[in-house]
Coordinates of C-alpha atoms and ligand atoms in Angstrom, one line a residue:
X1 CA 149.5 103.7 131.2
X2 CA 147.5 102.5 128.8
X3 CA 143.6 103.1 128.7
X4 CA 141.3 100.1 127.1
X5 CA 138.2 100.8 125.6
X6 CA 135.6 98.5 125.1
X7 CA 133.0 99.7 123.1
X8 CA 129.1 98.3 122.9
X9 CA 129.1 97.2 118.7
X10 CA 131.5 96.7 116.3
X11 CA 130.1 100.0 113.9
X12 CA 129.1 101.7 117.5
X13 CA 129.7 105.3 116.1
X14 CA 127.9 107.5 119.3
X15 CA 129.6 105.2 121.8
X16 CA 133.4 105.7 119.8
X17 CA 132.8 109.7 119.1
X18 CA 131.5 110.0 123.1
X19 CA 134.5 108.0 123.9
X20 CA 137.1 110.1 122.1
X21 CA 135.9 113.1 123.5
X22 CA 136.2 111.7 127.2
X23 CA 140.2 111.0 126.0
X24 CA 140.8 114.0 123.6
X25 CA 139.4 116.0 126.9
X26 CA 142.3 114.6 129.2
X27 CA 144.6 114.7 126.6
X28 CA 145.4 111.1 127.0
X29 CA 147.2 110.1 123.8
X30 CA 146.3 107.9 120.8
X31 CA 149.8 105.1 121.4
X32 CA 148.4 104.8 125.1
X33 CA 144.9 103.5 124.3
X34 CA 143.8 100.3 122.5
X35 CA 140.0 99.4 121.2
X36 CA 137.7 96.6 121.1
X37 CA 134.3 95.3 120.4
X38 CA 132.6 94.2 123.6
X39 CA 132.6 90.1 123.8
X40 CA 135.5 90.0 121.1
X41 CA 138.1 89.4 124.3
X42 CA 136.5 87.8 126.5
X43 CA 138.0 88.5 130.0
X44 CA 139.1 91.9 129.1
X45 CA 137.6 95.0 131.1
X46 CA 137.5 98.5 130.0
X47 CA 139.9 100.4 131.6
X48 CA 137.3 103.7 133.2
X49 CA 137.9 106.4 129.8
X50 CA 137.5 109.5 130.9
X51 CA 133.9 111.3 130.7
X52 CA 133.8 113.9 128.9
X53 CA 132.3 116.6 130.3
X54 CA 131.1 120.3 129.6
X55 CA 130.7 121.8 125.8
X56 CA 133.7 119.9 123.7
X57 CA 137.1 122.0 124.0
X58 CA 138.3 121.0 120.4
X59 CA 137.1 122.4 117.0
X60 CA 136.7 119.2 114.8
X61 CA 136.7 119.6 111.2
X62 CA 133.7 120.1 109.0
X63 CA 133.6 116.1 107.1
X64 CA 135.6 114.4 109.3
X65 CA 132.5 113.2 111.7
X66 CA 131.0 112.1 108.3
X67 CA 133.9 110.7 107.3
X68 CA 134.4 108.7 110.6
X69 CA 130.6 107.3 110.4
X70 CA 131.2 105.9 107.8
X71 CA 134.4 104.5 107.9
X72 CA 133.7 103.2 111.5
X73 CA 131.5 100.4 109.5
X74 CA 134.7 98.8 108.1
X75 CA 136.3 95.1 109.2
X76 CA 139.4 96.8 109.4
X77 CA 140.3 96.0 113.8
X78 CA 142.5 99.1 113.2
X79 CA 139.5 101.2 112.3
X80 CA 139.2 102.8 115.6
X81 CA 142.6 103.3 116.3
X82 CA 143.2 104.7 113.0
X83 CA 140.1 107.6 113.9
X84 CA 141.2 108.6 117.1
X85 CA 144.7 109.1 115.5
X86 CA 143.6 111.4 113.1
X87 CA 141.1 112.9 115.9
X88 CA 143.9 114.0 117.6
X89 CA 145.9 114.7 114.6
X90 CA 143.1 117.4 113.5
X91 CA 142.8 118.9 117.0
X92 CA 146.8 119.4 117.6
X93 CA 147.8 121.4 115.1
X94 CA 147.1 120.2 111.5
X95 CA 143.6 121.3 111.5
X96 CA 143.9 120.7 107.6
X97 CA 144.4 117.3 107.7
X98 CA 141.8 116.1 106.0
X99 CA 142.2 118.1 102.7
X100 CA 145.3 116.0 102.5
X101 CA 144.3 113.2 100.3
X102 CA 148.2 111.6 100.4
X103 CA 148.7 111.6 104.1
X104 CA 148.7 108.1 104.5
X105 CA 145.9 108.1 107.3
X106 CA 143.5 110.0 105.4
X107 CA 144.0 107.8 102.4
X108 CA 143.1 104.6 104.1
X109 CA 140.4 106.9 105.9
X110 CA 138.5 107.2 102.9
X111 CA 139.1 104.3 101.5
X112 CA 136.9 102.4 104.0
X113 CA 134.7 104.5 103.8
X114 CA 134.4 104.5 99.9
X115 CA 134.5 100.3 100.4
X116 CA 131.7 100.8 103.2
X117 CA 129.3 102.7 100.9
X118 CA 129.7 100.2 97.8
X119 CA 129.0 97.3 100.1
X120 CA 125.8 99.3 101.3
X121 CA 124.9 99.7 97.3
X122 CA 125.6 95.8 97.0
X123 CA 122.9 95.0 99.5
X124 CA 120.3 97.5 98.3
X125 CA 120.5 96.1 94.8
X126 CA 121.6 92.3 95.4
X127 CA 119.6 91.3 98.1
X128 CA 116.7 89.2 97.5
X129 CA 113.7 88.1 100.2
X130 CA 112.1 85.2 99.6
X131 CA 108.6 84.2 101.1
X132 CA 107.7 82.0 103.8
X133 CA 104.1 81.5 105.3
X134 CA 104.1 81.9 109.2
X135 CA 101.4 82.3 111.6
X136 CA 101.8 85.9 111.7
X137 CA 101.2 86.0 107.8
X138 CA 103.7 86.0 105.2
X139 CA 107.2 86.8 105.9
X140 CA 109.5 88.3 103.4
X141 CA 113.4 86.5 104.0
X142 CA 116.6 87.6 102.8
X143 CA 120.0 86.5 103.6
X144 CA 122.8 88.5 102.8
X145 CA 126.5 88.5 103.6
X146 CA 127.9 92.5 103.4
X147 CA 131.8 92.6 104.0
X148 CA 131.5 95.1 106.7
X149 CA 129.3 96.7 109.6
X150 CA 126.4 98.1 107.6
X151 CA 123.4 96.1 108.7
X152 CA 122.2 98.3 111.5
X153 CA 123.0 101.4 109.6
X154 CA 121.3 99.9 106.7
X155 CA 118.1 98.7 107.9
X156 CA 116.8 102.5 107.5
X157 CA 116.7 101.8 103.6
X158 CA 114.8 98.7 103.6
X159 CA 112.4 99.9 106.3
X160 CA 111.6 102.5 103.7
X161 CA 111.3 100.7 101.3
X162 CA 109.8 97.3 102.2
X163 CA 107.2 99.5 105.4
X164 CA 104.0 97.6 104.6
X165 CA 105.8 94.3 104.5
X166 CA 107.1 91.7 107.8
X167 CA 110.6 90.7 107.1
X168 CA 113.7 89.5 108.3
X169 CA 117.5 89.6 106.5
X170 CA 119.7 87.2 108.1
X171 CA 123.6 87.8 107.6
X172 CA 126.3 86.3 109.6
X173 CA 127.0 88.3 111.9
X174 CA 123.2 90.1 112.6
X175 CA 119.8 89.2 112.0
X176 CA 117.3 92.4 111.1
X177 CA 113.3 92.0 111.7
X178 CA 110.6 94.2 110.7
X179 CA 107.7 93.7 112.3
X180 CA 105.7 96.3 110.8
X181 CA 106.0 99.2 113.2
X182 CA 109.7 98.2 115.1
X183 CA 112.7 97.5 113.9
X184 CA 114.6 94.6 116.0
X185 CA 118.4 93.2 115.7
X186 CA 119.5 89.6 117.1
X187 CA 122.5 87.5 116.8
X188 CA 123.7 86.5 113.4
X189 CA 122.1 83.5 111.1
X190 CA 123.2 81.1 109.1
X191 CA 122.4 80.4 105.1
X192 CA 120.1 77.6 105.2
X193 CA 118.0 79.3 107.6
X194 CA 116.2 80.9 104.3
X195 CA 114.3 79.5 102.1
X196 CA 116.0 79.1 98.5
X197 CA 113.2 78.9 96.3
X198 CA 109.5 80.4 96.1
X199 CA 107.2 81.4 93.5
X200 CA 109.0 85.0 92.9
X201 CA 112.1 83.0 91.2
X202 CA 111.0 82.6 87.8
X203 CA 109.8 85.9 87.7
X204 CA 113.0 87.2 88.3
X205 CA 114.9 85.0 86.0
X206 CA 112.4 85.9 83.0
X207 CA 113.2 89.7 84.0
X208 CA 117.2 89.4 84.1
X209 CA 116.8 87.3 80.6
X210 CA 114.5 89.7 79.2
X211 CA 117.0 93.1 80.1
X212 CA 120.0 91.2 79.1
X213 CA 121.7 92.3 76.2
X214 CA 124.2 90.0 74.2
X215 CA 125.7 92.9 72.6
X216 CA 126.6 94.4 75.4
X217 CA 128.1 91.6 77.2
X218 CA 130.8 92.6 79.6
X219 CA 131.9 89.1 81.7
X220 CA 134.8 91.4 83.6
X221 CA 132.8 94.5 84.3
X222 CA 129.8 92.4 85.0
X223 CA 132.2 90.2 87.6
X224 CA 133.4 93.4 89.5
X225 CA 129.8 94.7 89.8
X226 CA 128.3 91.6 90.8
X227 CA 131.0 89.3 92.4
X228 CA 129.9 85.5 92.0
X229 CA 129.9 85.0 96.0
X230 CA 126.1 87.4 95.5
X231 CA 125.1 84.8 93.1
X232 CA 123.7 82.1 94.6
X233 CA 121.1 84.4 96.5
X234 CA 120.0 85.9 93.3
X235 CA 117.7 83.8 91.2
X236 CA 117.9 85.3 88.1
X237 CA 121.7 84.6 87.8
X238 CA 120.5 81.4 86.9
X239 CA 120.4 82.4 83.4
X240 CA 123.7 83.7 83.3
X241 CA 125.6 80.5 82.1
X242 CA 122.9 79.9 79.2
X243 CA 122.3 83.6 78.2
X244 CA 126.3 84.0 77.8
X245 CA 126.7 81.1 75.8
X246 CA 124.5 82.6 73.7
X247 CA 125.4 85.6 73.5
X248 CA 127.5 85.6 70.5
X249 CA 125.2 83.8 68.2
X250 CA 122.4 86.2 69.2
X251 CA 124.7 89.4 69.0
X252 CA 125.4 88.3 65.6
X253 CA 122.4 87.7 64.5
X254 CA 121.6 91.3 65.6
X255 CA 124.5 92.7 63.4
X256 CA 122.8 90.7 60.2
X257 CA 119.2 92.2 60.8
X258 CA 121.2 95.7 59.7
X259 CA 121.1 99.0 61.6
X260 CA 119.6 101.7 59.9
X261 CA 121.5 104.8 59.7
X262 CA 120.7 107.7 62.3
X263 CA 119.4 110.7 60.7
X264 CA 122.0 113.2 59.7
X265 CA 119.8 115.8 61.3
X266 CA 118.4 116.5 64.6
X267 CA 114.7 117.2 64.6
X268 CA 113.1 120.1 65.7
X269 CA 112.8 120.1 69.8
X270 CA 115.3 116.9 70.1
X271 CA 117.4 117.5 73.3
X272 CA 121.4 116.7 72.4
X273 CA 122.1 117.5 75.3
X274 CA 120.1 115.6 77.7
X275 CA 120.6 112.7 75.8
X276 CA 121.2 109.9 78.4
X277 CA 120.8 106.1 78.6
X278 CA 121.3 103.9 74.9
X279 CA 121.1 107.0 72.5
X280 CA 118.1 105.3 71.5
X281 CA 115.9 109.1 71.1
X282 CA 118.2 110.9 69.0
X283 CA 118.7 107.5 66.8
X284 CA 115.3 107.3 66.1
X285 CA 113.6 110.6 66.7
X286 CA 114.1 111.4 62.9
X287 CA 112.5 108.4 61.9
X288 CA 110.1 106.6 64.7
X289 CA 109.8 108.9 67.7
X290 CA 107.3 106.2 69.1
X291 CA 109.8 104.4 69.4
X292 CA 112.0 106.4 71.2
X293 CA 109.2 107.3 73.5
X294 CA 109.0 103.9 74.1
X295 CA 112.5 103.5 74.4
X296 CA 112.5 106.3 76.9
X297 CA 109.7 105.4 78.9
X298 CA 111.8 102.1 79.0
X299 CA 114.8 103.7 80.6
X300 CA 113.3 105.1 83.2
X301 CA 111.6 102.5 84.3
X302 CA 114.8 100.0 84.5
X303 CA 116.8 103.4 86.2
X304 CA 119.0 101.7 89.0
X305 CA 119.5 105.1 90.7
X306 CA 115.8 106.2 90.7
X307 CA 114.6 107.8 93.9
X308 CA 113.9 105.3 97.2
X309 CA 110.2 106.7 96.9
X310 CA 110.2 105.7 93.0
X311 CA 110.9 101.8 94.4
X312 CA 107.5 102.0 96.3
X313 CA 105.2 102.9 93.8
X314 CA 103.2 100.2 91.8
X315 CA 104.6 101.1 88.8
X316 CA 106.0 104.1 86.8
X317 CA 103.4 106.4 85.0
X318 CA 104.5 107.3 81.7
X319 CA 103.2 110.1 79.6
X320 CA 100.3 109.2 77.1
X321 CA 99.2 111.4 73.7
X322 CA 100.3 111.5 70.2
X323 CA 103.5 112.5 69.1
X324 CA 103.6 116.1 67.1
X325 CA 100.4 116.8 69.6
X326 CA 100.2 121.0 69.8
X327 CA 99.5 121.0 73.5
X328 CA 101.9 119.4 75.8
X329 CA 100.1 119.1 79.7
X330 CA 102.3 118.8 82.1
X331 CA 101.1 117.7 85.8
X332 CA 103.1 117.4 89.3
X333 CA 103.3 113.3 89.7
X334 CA 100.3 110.7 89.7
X335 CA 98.2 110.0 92.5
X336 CA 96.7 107.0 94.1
X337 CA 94.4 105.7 90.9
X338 CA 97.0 107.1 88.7
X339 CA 99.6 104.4 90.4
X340 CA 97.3 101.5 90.3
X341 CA 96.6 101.5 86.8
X342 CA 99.5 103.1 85.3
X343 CA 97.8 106.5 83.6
X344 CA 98.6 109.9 83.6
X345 CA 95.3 111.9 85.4
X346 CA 93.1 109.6 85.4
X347 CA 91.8 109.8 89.5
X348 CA 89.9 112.7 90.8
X349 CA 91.8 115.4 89.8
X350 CA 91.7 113.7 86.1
X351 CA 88.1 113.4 85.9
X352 CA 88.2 117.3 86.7
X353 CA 90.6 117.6 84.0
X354 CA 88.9 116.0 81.3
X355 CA 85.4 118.0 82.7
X356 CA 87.0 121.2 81.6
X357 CA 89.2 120.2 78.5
X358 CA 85.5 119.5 77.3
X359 CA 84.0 122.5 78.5
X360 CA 86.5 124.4 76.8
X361 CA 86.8 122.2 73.5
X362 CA 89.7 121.3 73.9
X363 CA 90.1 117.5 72.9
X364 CA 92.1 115.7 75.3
X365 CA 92.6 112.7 73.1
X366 CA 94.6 115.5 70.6
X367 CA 96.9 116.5 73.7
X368 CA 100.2 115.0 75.2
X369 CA 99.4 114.8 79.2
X370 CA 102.2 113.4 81.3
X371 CA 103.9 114.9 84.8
X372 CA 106.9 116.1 86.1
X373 CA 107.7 113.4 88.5
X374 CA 106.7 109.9 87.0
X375 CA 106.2 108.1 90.2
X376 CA 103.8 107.7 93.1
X377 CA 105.4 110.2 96.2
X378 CA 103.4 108.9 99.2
X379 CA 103.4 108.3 103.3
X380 CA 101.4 105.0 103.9
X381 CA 99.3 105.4 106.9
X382 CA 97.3 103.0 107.7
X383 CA 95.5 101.7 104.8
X384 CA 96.1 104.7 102.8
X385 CA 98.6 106.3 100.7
X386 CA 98.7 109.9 101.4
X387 CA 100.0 112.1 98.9
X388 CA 103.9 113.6 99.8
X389 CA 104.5 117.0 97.2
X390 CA 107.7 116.1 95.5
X391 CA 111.0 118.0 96.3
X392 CA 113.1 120.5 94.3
X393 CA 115.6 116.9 93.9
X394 CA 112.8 115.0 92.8
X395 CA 111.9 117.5 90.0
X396 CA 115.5 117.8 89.2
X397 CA 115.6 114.0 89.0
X398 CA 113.0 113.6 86.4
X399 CA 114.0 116.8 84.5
X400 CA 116.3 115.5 81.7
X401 CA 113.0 112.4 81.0
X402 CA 110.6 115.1 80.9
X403 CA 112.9 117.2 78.5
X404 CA 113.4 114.3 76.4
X405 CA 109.8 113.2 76.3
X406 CA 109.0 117.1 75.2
X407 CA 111.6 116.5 72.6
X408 CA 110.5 113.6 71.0
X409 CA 106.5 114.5 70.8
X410 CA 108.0 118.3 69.8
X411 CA 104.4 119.9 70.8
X412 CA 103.8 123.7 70.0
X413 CA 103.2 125.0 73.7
X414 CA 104.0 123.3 77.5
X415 CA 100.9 124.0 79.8
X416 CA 102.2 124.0 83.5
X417 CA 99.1 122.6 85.6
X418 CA 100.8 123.9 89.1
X419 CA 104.1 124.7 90.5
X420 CA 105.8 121.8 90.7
X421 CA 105.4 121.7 86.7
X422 CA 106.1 125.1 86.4
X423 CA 109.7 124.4 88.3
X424 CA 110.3 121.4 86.0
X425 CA 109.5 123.3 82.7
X426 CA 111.1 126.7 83.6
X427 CA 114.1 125.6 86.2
X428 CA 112.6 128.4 88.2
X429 CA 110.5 128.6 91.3
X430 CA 107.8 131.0 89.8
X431 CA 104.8 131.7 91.8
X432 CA 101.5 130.4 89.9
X433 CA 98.8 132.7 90.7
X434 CA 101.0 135.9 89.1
X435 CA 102.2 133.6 86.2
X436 CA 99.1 131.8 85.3
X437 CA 97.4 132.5 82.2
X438 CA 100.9 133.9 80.5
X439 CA 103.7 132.4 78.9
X440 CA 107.4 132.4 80.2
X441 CA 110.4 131.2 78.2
X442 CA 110.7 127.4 78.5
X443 CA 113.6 124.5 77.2
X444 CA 115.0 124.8 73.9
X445 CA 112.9 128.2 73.3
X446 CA 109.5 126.6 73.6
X447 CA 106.9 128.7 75.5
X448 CA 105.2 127.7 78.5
X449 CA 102.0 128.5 79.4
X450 CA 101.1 128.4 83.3
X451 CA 97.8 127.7 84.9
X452 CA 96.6 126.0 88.2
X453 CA 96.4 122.0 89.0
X454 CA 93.0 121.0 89.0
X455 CA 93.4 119.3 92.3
X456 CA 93.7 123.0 93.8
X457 CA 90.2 123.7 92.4
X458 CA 89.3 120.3 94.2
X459 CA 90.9 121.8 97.6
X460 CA 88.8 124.8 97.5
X461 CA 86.6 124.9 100.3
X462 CA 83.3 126.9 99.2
X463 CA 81.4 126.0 96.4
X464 CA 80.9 129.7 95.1
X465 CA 85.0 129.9 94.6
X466 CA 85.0 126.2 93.4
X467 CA 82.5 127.9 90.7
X468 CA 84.9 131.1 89.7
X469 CA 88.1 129.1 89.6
X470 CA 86.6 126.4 87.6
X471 CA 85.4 128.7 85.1
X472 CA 88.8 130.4 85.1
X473 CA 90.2 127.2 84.6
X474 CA 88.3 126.9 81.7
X475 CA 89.7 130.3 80.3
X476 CA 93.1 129.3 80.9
X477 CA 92.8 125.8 79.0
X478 CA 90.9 128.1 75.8
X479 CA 93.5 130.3 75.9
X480 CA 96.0 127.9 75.8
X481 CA 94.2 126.2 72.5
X482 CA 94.2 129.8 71.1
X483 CA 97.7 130.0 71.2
X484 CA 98.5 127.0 68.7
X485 CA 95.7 127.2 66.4
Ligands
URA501 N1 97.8 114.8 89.7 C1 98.8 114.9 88.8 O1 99.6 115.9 88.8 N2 99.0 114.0 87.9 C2 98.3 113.0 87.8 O2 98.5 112.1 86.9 C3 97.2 112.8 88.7 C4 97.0 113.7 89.7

């Protein structure tokens, strides 16, 4: 006999893994059940699938639930056919199924999953709102067609990312609306439902013309990253057409100005290794490492993989100081003011900062000051950003930029202000209070000198310890001078 499912969604993963374990339970065979999505046959009823009942008798295989969440989001009608099959398969006898990349079930396994997780990248970086006034206030609209099941899984992201805003993405098959606080899904929408043009559109067609670069032009690579039917929801592709006919005079005209040649020599404290991005540092270290900072500072900022917290911040904060300064400051990440106007320490804990570079003669406009993490880490809550410490993968994210920035100013000493900039400089999770006013081997051979973060001495809760700490501070930052004069 043969047992019909019916299940609530078409990417309803708890409903399909409950489900399985009712049948896997009774044993009741993959050939003797068939799937569907609820109101895709109309007239069909489920036939009763077992419960499942009491702690689950079969050992599933580390990665395969992952696996199946992810490949449960694919058109494919097979999909849920195709898990249960290898459900069983990995619970009767070839508990090692999954390590077989040419078994034919596994293969097309993870390739929906793969397909699933590039159409999820598509929608994070393709999609585009547009605004529309409403009597609630305004209302940010996207629409967006994904080839598979992702909106529901997806709508995590652009909560996220887009929490203080209302908005709405409408895609064929499911509409998403954020209302603030609560997510909501309703039936599917159609194109012309959203708006097509609003005053965001030049802006981003100035952006895409401005980070285009004729050089580099790739129409097949830039086709299979951005396939035409994304197009007409994007603005800036708008200036496709005109910038590639141009292209060729303009890349010529490039190849007339003349490259300079790169210096045969590395200079001191230029990181080979964590080169990244154009090459642009090491090309130009030698002879304008301005440039390169600036070329750097660029990078970063343009990063298409930077950290979902990195996407809410105003802006990126960039280091600021001469290059060839002695003393190179490091911080944890900016704060609040620091995000609004795009400076290194210059909120609360910056005023405290400068305070004692001056009481220890130390002149700040002589030092390199930049942080480990270069973007704003927050929780909104309410009408406040409240400050979120940065994790082990955000440091390790920034690393190579912060390595590369040290590289191109090439100070004479690294000055940890905290632990977070102590993990960055070192690698190591070295406790501050032992460390601080001693130096401990940093990148490339460079010392680094660790002391607190002057929002600690902001924290402290009596004045008489504000007092001692401060003037330790103080100590540290003199101490630090002494060691590069
Ligand atoms: N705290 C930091 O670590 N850096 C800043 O820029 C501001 C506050």
């Amino acid at each position: 006999m043969t047992t019909a499912v019916i299940l609530p969604g078409p990417a309803a993963f708890d409903a399909w893994r409950d489900i399985a374990r009712g049948l896997l339970a009774a044993e009741i065979r993959p050939e003797d059940t068939e799937w569907h999505v609820a109101g895709d046959t109309p007239g069909l009823f489920a036939t009763a699938a077992p419960p499942a009942s009491g702690p689950p008798r079969h050992r599933v295989p580390k990665g395969f639930l992952e696996l199946a969440e992810f490949a449960i989001r694919h058109r494919d009608p097979e999909r849920f056919m195709l898990l249960y099959r290898t459900l069983w398969r990995v619970t009767h006898g070839e508990h090692e199924l999954l390590t077989v990349a040419t078994d034919p079930d596994i293969a097309r396994l993870q390739a929906m999953a793969k397909a699933v997780r590039r159409d999820a990248h598509k929608m994070h970086a393709f999609l585009r709102f547009r605004h529309v006034e409403t009597e609630a206030g305004l209302r940010h609209i996207a629409w967006f067609e994904p080839e598979h099941h992702i909106e529901r899984a997806e709508a995590g992201f652009f909560v996220r990312r887009f929490a203080g805003l209302l908005w709405t993405i409408v895609t064929p098959r499911c509409t998403v609306h954020w209302n603030g606080d609560r997510i909501a899904f309703g039936p599917g929408g159609n194109r012309f439902d959203v708006p097509r043009d609003d005053a965001t559109e030049p802006l981003w067609r100035a952006y895409y013309a401005a980070v285009f670069n004729p050089a580099r032009m790739k129409p097949g690579a830039m086709l299979s990253e951005m396939p035409r039917k994304y197009w007409r929801n994007m603005p800036e592709t708008a200036e496709i057409p005109r910038l590639m006919r141009e292209a060729p005079r303009r890349a010529a005209e490039m190849i007339a100005r003349g490259a300079t040649p790169p210096n045969p020599r590395p200079q001191r404290g230029v990181y080979l290794h964590d080169q990244g991005g154009d090459g642009m540092d090491l090309l130009d270290a030698g002879r304008d490492p301005k440039a390169a900072l600036k070329a750097l500072k660029r990078e970063l900022a343009g990063g298409n993989d930077l950290p979902d917290f990195a996407r809410r911040a105003t802006q990126m904060v960039f280091g600021e100081g001469p290059i060839g300064a002695p003393l190179f400051f490091v911080g944890e990440q900016p704060g609040d003011e620091e995000d609004l106007k795009g400076r290194p320490f210059v909120g609360p804990a910056g005023r405290l900062f400068d305070r004692a570079m001056g009481d220890a003669e130390v002149p700040r406009d002589e030092a390199y000051v930049t942080n480990a993490v270069k973007h704003f880490k927050f929780t909104p809550t309410g009408k406040r950003r409240l400050h979120q410490s940065p994790d082990a993968g955000d440091i390790a994210y920034y690393r190579p930029f912060l390595l590369r920035e040290i590289g191109l100013v090439a100070p004479r000493l690294l000055v940890a202000l905290g632990a977070t900039a102590l993990r960055a400089l070192t690698g190591k999770s070295l406790p501050v209070m032992k460390t601080r006013g001693t130096t401990v081997d940093g990148p490339e051979g460079l010392p680094v000198f660790a002391t607190v973060h002057p929002s600690y001495l902001l924290r402290l809760p009596d004045q008489a310890a504000q007092q001692r700490e401060y003037a330790t501070f103080v100590e540290d930052l003199r101490k630090a001078q002494g060691l590069v004069v």
